[in-house]
Coordinates of C-alpha atoms and ligand atoms in Angstrom, one line a residue:
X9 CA 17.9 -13.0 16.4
X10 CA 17.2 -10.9 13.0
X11 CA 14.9 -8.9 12.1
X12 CA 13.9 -8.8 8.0
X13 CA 12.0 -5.7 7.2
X14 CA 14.3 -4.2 4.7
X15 CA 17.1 -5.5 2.3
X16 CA 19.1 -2.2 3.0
X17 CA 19.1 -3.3 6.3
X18 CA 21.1 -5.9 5.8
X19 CA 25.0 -6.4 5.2
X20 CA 26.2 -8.0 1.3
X21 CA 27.3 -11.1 3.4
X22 CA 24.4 -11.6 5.1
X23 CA 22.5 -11.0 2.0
X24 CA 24.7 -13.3 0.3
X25 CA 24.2 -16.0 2.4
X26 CA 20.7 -16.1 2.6
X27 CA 20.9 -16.6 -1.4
X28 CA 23.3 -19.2 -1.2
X29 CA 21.6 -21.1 1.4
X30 CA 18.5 -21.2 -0.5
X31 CA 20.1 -22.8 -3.4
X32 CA 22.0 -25.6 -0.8
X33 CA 18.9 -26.2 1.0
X34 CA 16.3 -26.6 -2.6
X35 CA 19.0 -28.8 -4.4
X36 CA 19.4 -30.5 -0.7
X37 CA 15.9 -31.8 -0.7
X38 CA 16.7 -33.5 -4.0
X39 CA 12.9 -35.0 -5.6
X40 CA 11.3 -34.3 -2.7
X41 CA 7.5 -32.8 -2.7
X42 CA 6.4 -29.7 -1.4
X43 CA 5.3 -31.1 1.7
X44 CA 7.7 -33.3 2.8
X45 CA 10.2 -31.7 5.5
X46 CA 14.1 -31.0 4.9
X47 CA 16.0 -34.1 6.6
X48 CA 17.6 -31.7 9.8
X49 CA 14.0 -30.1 10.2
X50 CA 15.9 -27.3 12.1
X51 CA 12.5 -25.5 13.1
X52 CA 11.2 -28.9 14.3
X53 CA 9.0 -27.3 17.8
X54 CA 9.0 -24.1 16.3
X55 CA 6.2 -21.7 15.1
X56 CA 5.4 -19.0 12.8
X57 CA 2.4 -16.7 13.2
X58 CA 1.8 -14.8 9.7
X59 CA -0.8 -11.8 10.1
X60 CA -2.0 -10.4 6.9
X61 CA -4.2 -7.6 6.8
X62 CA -4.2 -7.7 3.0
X63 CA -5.2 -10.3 0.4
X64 CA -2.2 -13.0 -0.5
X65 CA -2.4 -15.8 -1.9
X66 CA 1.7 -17.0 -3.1
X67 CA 3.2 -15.4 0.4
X68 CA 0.1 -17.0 2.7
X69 CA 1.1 -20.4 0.5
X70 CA 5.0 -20.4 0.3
X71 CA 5.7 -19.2 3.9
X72 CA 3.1 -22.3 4.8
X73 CA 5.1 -24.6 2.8
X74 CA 8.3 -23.1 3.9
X75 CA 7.7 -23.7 7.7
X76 CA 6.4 -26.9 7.2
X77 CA 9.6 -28.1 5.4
X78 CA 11.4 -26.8 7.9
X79 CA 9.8 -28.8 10.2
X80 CA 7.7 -26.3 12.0
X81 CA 4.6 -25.1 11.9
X82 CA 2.2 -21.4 11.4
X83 CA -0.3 -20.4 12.5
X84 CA -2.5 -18.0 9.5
X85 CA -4.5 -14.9 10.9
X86 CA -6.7 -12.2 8.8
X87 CA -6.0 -8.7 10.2
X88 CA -10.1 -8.7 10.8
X89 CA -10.0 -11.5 12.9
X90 CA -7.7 -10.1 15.4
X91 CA -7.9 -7.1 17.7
X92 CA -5.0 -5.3 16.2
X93 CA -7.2 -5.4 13.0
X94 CA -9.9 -3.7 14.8
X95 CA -7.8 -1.2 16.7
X96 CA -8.8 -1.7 20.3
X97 CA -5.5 -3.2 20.9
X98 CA -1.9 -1.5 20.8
X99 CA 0.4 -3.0 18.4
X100 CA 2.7 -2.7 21.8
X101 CA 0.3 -4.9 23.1
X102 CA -0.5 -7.3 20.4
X103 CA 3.6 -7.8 19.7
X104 CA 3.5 -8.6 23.7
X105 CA 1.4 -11.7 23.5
X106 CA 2.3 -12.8 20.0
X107 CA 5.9 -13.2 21.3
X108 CA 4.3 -15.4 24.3
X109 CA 3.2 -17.9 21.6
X110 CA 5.5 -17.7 18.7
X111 CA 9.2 -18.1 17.4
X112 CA 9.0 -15.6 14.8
X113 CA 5.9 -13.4 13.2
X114 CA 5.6 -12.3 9.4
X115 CA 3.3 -9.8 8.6
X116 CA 1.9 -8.3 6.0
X117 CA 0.3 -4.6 6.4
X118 CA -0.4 -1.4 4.0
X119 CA 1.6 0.8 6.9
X120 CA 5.3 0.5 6.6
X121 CA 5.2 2.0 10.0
X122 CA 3.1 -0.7 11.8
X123 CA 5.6 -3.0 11.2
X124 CA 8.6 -1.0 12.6
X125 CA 5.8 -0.3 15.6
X126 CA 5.6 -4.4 15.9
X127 CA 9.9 -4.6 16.1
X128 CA 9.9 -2.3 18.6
X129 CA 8.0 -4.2 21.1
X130 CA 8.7 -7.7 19.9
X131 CA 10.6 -10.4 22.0
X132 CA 10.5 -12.4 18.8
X133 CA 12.3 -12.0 14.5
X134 CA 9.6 -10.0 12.5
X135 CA 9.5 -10.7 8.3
X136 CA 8.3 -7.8 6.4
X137 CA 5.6 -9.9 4.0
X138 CA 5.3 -6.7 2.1
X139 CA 4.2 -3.0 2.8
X140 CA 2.8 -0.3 1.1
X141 CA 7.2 0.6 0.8
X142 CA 8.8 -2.4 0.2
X143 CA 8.1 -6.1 -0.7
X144 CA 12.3 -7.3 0.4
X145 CA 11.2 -11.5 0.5
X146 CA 10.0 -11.5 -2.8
X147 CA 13.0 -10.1 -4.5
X148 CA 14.9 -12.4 -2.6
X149 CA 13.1 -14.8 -4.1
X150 CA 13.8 -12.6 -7.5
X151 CA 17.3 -12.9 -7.2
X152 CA 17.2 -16.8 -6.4
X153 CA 15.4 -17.0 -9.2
X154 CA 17.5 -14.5 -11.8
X155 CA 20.9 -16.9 -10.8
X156 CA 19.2 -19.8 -11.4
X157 CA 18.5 -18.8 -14.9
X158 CA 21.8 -16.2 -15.5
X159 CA 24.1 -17.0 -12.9
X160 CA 25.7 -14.7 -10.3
X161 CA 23.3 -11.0 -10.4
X162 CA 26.1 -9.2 -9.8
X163 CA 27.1 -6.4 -13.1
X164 CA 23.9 -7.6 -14.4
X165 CA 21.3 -5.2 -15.8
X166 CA 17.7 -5.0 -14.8
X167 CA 14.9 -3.1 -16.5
X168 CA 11.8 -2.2 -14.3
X169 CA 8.6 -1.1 -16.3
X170 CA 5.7 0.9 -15.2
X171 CA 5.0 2.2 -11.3
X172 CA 7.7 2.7 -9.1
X173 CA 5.8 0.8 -6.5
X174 CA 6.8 -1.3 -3.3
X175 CA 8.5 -3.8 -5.4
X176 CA 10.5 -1.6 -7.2
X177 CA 11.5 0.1 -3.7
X178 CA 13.1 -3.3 -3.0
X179 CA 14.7 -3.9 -6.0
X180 CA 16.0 -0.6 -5.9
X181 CA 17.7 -1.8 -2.3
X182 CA 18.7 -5.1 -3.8
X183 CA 20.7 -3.2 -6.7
X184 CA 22.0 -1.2 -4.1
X185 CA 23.2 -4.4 -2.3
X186 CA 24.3 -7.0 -4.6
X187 CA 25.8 -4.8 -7.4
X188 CA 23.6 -4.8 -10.5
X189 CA 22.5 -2.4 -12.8
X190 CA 19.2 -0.9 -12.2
X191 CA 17.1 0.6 -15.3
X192 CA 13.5 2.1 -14.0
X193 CA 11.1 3.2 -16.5
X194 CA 8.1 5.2 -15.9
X195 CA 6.2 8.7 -15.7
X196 CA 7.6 11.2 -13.7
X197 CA 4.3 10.8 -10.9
X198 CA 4.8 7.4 -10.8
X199 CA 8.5 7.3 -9.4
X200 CA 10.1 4.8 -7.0
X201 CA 10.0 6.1 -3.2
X202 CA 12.6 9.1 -3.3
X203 CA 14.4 8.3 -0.2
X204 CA 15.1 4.7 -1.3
X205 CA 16.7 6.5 -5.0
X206 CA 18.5 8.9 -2.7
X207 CA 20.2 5.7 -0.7
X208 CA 20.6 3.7 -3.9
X209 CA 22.5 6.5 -5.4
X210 CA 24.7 7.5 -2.1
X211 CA 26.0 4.0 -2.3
X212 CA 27.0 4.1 -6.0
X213 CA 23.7 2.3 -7.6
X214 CA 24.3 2.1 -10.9
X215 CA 20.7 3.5 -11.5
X216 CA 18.8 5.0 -14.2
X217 CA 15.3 6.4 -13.7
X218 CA 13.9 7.1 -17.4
X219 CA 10.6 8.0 -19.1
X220 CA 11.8 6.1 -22.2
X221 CA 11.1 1.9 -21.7
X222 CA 13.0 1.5 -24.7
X223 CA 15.8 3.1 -23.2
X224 CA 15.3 1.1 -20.0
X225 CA 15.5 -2.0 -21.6
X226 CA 18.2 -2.0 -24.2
X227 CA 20.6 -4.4 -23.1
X228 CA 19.2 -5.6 -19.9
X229 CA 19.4 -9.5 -18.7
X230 CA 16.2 -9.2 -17.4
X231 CA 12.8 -6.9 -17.6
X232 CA 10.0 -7.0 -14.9
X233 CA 7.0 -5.5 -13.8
X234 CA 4.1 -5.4 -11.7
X235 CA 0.5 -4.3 -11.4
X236 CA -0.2 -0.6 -12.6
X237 CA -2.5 -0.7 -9.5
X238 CA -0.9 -2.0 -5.7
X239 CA -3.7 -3.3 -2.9
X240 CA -4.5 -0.3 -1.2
X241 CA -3.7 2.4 -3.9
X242 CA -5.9 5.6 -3.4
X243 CA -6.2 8.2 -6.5
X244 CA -7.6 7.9 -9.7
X245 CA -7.0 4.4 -11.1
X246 CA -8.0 5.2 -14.8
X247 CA -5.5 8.3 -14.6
X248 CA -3.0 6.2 -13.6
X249 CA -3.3 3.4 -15.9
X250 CA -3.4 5.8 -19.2
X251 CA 0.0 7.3 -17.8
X252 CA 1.4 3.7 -17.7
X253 CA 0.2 2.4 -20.9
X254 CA 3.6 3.6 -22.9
X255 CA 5.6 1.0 -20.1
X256 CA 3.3 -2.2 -20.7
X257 CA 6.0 -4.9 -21.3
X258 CA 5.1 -6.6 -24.6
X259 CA 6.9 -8.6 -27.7
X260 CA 8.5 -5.1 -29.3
X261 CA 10.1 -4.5 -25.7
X262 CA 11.2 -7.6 -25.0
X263 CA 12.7 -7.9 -28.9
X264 CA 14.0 -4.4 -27.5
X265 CA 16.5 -6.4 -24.5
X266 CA 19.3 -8.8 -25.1
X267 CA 17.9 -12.1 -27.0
X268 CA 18.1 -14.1 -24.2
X269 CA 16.9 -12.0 -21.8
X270 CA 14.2 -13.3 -19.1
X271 CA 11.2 -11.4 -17.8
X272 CA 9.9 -11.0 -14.3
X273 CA 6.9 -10.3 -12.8
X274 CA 6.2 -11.2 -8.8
X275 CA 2.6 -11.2 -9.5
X276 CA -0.8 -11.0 -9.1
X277 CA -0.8 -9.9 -12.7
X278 CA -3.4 -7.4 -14.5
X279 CA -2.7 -9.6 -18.0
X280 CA -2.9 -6.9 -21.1
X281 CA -2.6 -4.1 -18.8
X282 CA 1.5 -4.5 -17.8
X283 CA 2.0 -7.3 -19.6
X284 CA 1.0 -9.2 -22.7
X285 CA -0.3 -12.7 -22.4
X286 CA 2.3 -13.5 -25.5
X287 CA 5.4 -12.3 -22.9
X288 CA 3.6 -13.6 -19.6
X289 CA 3.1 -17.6 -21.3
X290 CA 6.3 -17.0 -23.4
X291 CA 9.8 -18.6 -23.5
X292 CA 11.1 -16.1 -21.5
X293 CA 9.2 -15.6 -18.7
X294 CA 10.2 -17.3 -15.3
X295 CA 7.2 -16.3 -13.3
X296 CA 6.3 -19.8 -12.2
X297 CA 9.4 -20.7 -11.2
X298 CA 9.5 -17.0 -9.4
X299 CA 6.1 -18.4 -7.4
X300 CA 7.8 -21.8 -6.5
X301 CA 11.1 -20.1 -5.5
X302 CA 8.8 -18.3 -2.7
X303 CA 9.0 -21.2 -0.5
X304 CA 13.1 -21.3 -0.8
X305 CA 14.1 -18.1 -0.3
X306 CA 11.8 -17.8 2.5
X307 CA 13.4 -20.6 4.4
X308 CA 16.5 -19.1 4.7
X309 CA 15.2 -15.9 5.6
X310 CA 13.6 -17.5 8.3
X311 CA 16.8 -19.5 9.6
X312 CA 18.9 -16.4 9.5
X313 CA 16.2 -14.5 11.5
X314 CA 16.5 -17.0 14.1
X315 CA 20.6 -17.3 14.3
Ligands
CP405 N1 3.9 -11.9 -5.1 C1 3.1 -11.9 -4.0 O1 3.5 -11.5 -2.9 O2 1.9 -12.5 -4.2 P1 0.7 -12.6 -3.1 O3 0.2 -11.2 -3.1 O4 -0.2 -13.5 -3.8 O5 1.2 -13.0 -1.8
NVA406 N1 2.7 -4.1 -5.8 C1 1.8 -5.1 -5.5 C2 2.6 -6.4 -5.2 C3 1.7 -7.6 -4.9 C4 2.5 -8.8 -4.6 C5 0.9 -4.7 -4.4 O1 1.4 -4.1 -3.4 O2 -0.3 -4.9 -4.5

């Protein structure tokens, strides 16, 4: 079994795989709907609890969908519904019972921490569905989703806009991984996690951390962003979002990377805050297909979890 918590965790191949599985298994299913299972159903008898002790609604939805077209099925519990929520029960304790019932837990939590707590006393895969340090199943879905549109990610430049947030930590990792070029802009306070630069750069990340967003996105393949303000951010919102302002991704930037250049964003999105409306609903934006790819990349996550 595997665990998925972070994509530096993982080896290139196994990375790889996961990618290249996703794109058999979607063009596999052929015109199928979103509810209708994969033909080898090969979690048929198997389940997935997902535990979220903050709002979702694409990861709740995709990993839902995923299971199910896998041929298994989840169960969905709300941190406040559970003891673990309401700390009178260990996490020692609650990882215990949930591997009496389950074949694999995802959970989503603002403490990085909890979830290493849950591996260490799981009998059963853990799935990171994003922390207050990294979000690694969305940019796998990212990356699906950047092929699809550019082919292999690999030498490829990406420019990040605004806070150097969770998904930016992954990104960062996934950069690291698969070998593409990383361009981060954004005020000095709002950096990307520290340790996660230092690894990027220890492993020859081709990474550049800039205050300049034009600089960050001259010649890039692709430019993304997320919300100037994560779930569960503490300090002075208003502060923050003046600081940001310069990195909102709008038509000058996007005129500013190559023509055909595609833009990003995982979302929830704070529309005129990071992004225009005119870039979000524009030709180049694949943030739909970024939502539906969800359900794909998470089924291969979940099937190498359970080799
Ligand atoms: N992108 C993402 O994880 O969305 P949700 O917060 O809606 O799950
Ligand atoms: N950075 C955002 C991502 C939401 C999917 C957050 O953590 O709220």
């Amino acid at each position: 079994m595997n665990h998925f918590i972070n994509i530096s965790d993982l080896s290139m191949n196994d990375l790889r795989s996961i990618i290249d599985n996703a794109k058999k298994r979607k063009k596999d299913r052929g015109k199928k709907s979103n509810s209708q299972p994969d033909s080898d159903q090969p979690f048929q008898g198997k389940t997935m609890i997902m535990l979220f002790a903050k709002t979702s609604t694409r990861t709740r939805i995709s990993f839902d969908l995923a299971v199910k077209q896998l041929g298994g099925s989840s169960i969905i519990l709300n941190e406040d519904e559970i003891h673990y929520g309401k700390g009178d029960e260990t996490i020692k304790d609650t990882a215990k019972v949930l591997s009496q019932y389950a074949d694999i837990l995802m959970i989503r939590t603002d403490s990085h921490k909890d979830i290493i707590e849950f591996k260490k006393h799981l009998d059963i895969p853990i799935i990171n569905g994003l922390t207050n340090l990294s979000h690694p199943c969305q940019i796998m879905s990212d990356i699906l989703t950047f092929e699809e549109s550019k082919g292999k990610i690999e030498g490829k430049t990406i420019a990040w806009l605004g806070d150097g947030n969770n998904v930016a930590n992954s990104f960062i990792e996934a950069a690291t991984k698969f070998k593409f070029n990383i361009k981060i802009a954004c005020p000095n306070k709002y950096q990307p996690d520290k340790k996660i630069v230092n690894f990027a750069k220890q492993n020859n990340c081709a990474i550049l951390i800039t205050d300049d967003p034009y600089k960050a996105v001259s010649n890039a393949d692709c430019v993304m962003t997320d919300k100037w303000i994560s779930m569960g951010d503490k300090g002075d919102k208003n502060k923050k979002k003046k600081a940001l302002k310069k990195y909102q991704v709008n038509s000058n930037i996007m005129k500013s990377a190559k023509p055909d250049a595609i833009f990003m964003h995982c979302l929830p999105a704070s529309r005129e805050e990071e992004v225009t409306s005119e870039v979000m609903d524009g030709k180049q934006s694949v943030v739909w297909l970024q939502a539906f790819n969800r359900i794909h990349a998470q089924k291969s996550i979940i099937e190498w979890c359970l080799k």
